CSV table of C-alpha atoms in Angstrom, one decimal:
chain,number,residue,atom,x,y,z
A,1,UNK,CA,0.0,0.0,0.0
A,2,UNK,CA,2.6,1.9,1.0
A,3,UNK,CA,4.4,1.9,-2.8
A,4,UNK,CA,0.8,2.6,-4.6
A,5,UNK,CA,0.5,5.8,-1.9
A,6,UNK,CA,4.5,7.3,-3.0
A,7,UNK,CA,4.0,5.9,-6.6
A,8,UNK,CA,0.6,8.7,-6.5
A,9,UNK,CA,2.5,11.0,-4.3
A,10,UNK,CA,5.4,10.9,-7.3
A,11,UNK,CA,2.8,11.5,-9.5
A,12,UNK,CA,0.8,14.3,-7.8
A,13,UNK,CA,3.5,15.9,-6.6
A,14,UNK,CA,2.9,15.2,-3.2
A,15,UNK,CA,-0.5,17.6,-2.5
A,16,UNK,CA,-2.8,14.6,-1.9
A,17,UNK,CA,-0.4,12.7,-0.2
A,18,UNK,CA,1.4,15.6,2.1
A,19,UNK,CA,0.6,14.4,5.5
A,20,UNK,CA,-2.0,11.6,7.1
A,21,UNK,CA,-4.6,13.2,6.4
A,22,UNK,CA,-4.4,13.8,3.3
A,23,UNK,CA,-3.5,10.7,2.6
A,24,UNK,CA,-6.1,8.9,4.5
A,25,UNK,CA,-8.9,11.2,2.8
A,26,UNK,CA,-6.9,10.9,-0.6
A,27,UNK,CA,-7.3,7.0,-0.5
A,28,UNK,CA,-11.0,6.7,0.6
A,29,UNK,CA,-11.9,8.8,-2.4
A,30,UNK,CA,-9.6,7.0,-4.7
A,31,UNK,CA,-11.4,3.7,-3.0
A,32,UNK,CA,-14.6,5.2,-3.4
A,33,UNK,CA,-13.9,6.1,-7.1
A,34,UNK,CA,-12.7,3.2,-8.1
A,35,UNK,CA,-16.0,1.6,-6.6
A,36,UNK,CA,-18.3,4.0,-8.4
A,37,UNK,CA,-16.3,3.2,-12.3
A,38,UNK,CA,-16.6,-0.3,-11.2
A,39,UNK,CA,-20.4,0.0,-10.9
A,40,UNK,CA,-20.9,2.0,-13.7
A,41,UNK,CA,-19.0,-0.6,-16.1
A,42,UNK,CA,-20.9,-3.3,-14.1
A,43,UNK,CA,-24.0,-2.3,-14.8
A,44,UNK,CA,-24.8,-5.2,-17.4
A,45,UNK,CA,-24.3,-7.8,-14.8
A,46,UNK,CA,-26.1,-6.2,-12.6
A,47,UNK,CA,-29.2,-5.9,-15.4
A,48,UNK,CA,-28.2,-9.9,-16.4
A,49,UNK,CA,-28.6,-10.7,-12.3
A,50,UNK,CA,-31.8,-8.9,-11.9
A,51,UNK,CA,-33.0,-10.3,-15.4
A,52,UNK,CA,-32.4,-13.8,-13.9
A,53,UNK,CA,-34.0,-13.6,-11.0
A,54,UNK,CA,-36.8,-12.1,-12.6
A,55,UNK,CA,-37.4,-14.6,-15.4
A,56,UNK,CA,-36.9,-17.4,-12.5
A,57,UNK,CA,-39.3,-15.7,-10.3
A,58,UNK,CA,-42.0,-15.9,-13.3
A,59,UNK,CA,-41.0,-19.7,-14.0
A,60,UNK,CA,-41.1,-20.4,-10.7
A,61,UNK,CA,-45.2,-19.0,-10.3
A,62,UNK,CA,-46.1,-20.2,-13.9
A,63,UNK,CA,-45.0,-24.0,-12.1
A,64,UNK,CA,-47.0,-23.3,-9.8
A,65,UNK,CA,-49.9,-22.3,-11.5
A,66,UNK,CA,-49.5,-25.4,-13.5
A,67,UNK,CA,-49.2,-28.1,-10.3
A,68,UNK,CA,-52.4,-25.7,-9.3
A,69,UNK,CA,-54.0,-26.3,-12.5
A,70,UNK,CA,-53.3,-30.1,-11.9
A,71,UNK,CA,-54.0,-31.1,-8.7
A,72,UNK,CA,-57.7,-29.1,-9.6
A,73,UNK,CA,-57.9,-31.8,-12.6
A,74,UNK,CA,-57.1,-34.6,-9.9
A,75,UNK,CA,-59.7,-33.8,-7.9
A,76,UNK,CA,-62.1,-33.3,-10.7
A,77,UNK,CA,-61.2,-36.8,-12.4
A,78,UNK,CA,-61.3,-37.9,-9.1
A,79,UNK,CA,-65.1,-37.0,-8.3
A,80,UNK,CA,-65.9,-38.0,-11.8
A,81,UNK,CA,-64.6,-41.3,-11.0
A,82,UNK,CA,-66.3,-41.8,-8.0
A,83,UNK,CA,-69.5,-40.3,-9.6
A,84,UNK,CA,-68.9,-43.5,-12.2
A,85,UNK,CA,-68.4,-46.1,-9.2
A,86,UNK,CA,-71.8,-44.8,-8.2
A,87,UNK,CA,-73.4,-44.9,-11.5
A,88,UNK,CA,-71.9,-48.5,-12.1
A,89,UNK,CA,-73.3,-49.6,-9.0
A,90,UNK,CA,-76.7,-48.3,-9.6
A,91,UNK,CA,-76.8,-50.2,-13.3
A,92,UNK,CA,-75.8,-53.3,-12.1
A,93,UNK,CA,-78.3,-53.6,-8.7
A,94,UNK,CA,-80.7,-52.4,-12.3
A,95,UNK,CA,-79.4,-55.5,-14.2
A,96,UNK,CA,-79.8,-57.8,-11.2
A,97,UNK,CA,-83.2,-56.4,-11.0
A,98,UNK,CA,-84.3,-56.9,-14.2
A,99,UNK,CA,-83.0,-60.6,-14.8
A,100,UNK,CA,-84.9,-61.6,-11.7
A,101,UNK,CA,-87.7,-59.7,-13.2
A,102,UNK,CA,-87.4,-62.1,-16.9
A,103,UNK,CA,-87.0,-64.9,-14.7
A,104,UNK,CA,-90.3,-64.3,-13.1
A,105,UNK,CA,-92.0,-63.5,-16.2
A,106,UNK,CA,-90.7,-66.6,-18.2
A,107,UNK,CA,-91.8,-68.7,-15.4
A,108,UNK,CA,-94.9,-67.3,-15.4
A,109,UNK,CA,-95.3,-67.4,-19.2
A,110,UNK,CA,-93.9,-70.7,-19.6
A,111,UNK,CA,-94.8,-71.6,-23.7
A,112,UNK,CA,-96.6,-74.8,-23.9
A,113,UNK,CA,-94.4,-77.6,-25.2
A,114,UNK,CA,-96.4,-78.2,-28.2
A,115,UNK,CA,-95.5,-74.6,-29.5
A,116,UNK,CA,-99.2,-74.1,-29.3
A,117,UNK,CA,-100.6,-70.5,-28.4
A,118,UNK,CA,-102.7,-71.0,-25.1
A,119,UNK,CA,-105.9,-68.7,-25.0
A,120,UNK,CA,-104.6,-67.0,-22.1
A,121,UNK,CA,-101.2,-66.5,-23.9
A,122,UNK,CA,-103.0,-64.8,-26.6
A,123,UNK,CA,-105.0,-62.5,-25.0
A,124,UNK,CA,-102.3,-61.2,-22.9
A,125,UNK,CA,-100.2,-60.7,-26.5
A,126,UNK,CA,-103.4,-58.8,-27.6
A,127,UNK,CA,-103.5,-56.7,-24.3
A,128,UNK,CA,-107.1,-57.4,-23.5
């Protein structure tokens, strides 16, 4: 530090370096230009950074509107499926239903074994 400080004395003349003071006040603005050129050239990583964070922030609540999007499509397939379980039930306790109701009805309307059309037979066929 020492050699930077008489290297910028030498080249100064010695005004900004003359005593302590000076010196001390010389090097905090020299620290505190060189910070303010290296954020003005720095600015494009800066604009890159923010960029990134901003395009990941967006990814990041489009995911999330899309795990949204799919647990609603979960719950919807699965209350359409159990709507379907229902529905399935209700047809087959139907089907049971109506076989035991042909059953009935073909023991009751039992066809002669002669092939023969029975009175009764026929007016029931005519809906008298």
């Amino acid at each position: 530090m020492s050699v930077v400080i008489s290297v910028l004395g030498r080249l100064f003349g010695g005004v900004l370096f003359r005593n302590r003071t000076t010196a001390a006040i010389t090097g905090v603005l020299i620290v505190g230009l060189a910070l303010f050129v290296w954020h003005k050239l720095d600015k494009g990583s800066a604009v890159r950074a923010a960029v990134s964070e901003y395009v990941a922030a967006a990814e990041i609540t489009a995911l999330k509107a899309q795990i949204a999007e799919a647990n609603r499509l979960a719950q919807v397939a699965s209350e359409a499926a159990q709507r379907l379980d229902e529905r399935a039930q209700a047809v087959e306790g139907e089907a049971v239903r109506l076989a035991a109701e042909i059953k009935q009805y073909e023991a009751e309307n039992a066809l002669p074994t002669s092939c023969r059309l029975s009175p009764d037979l026929a007016r029931r066929l005519r809906g008298n």
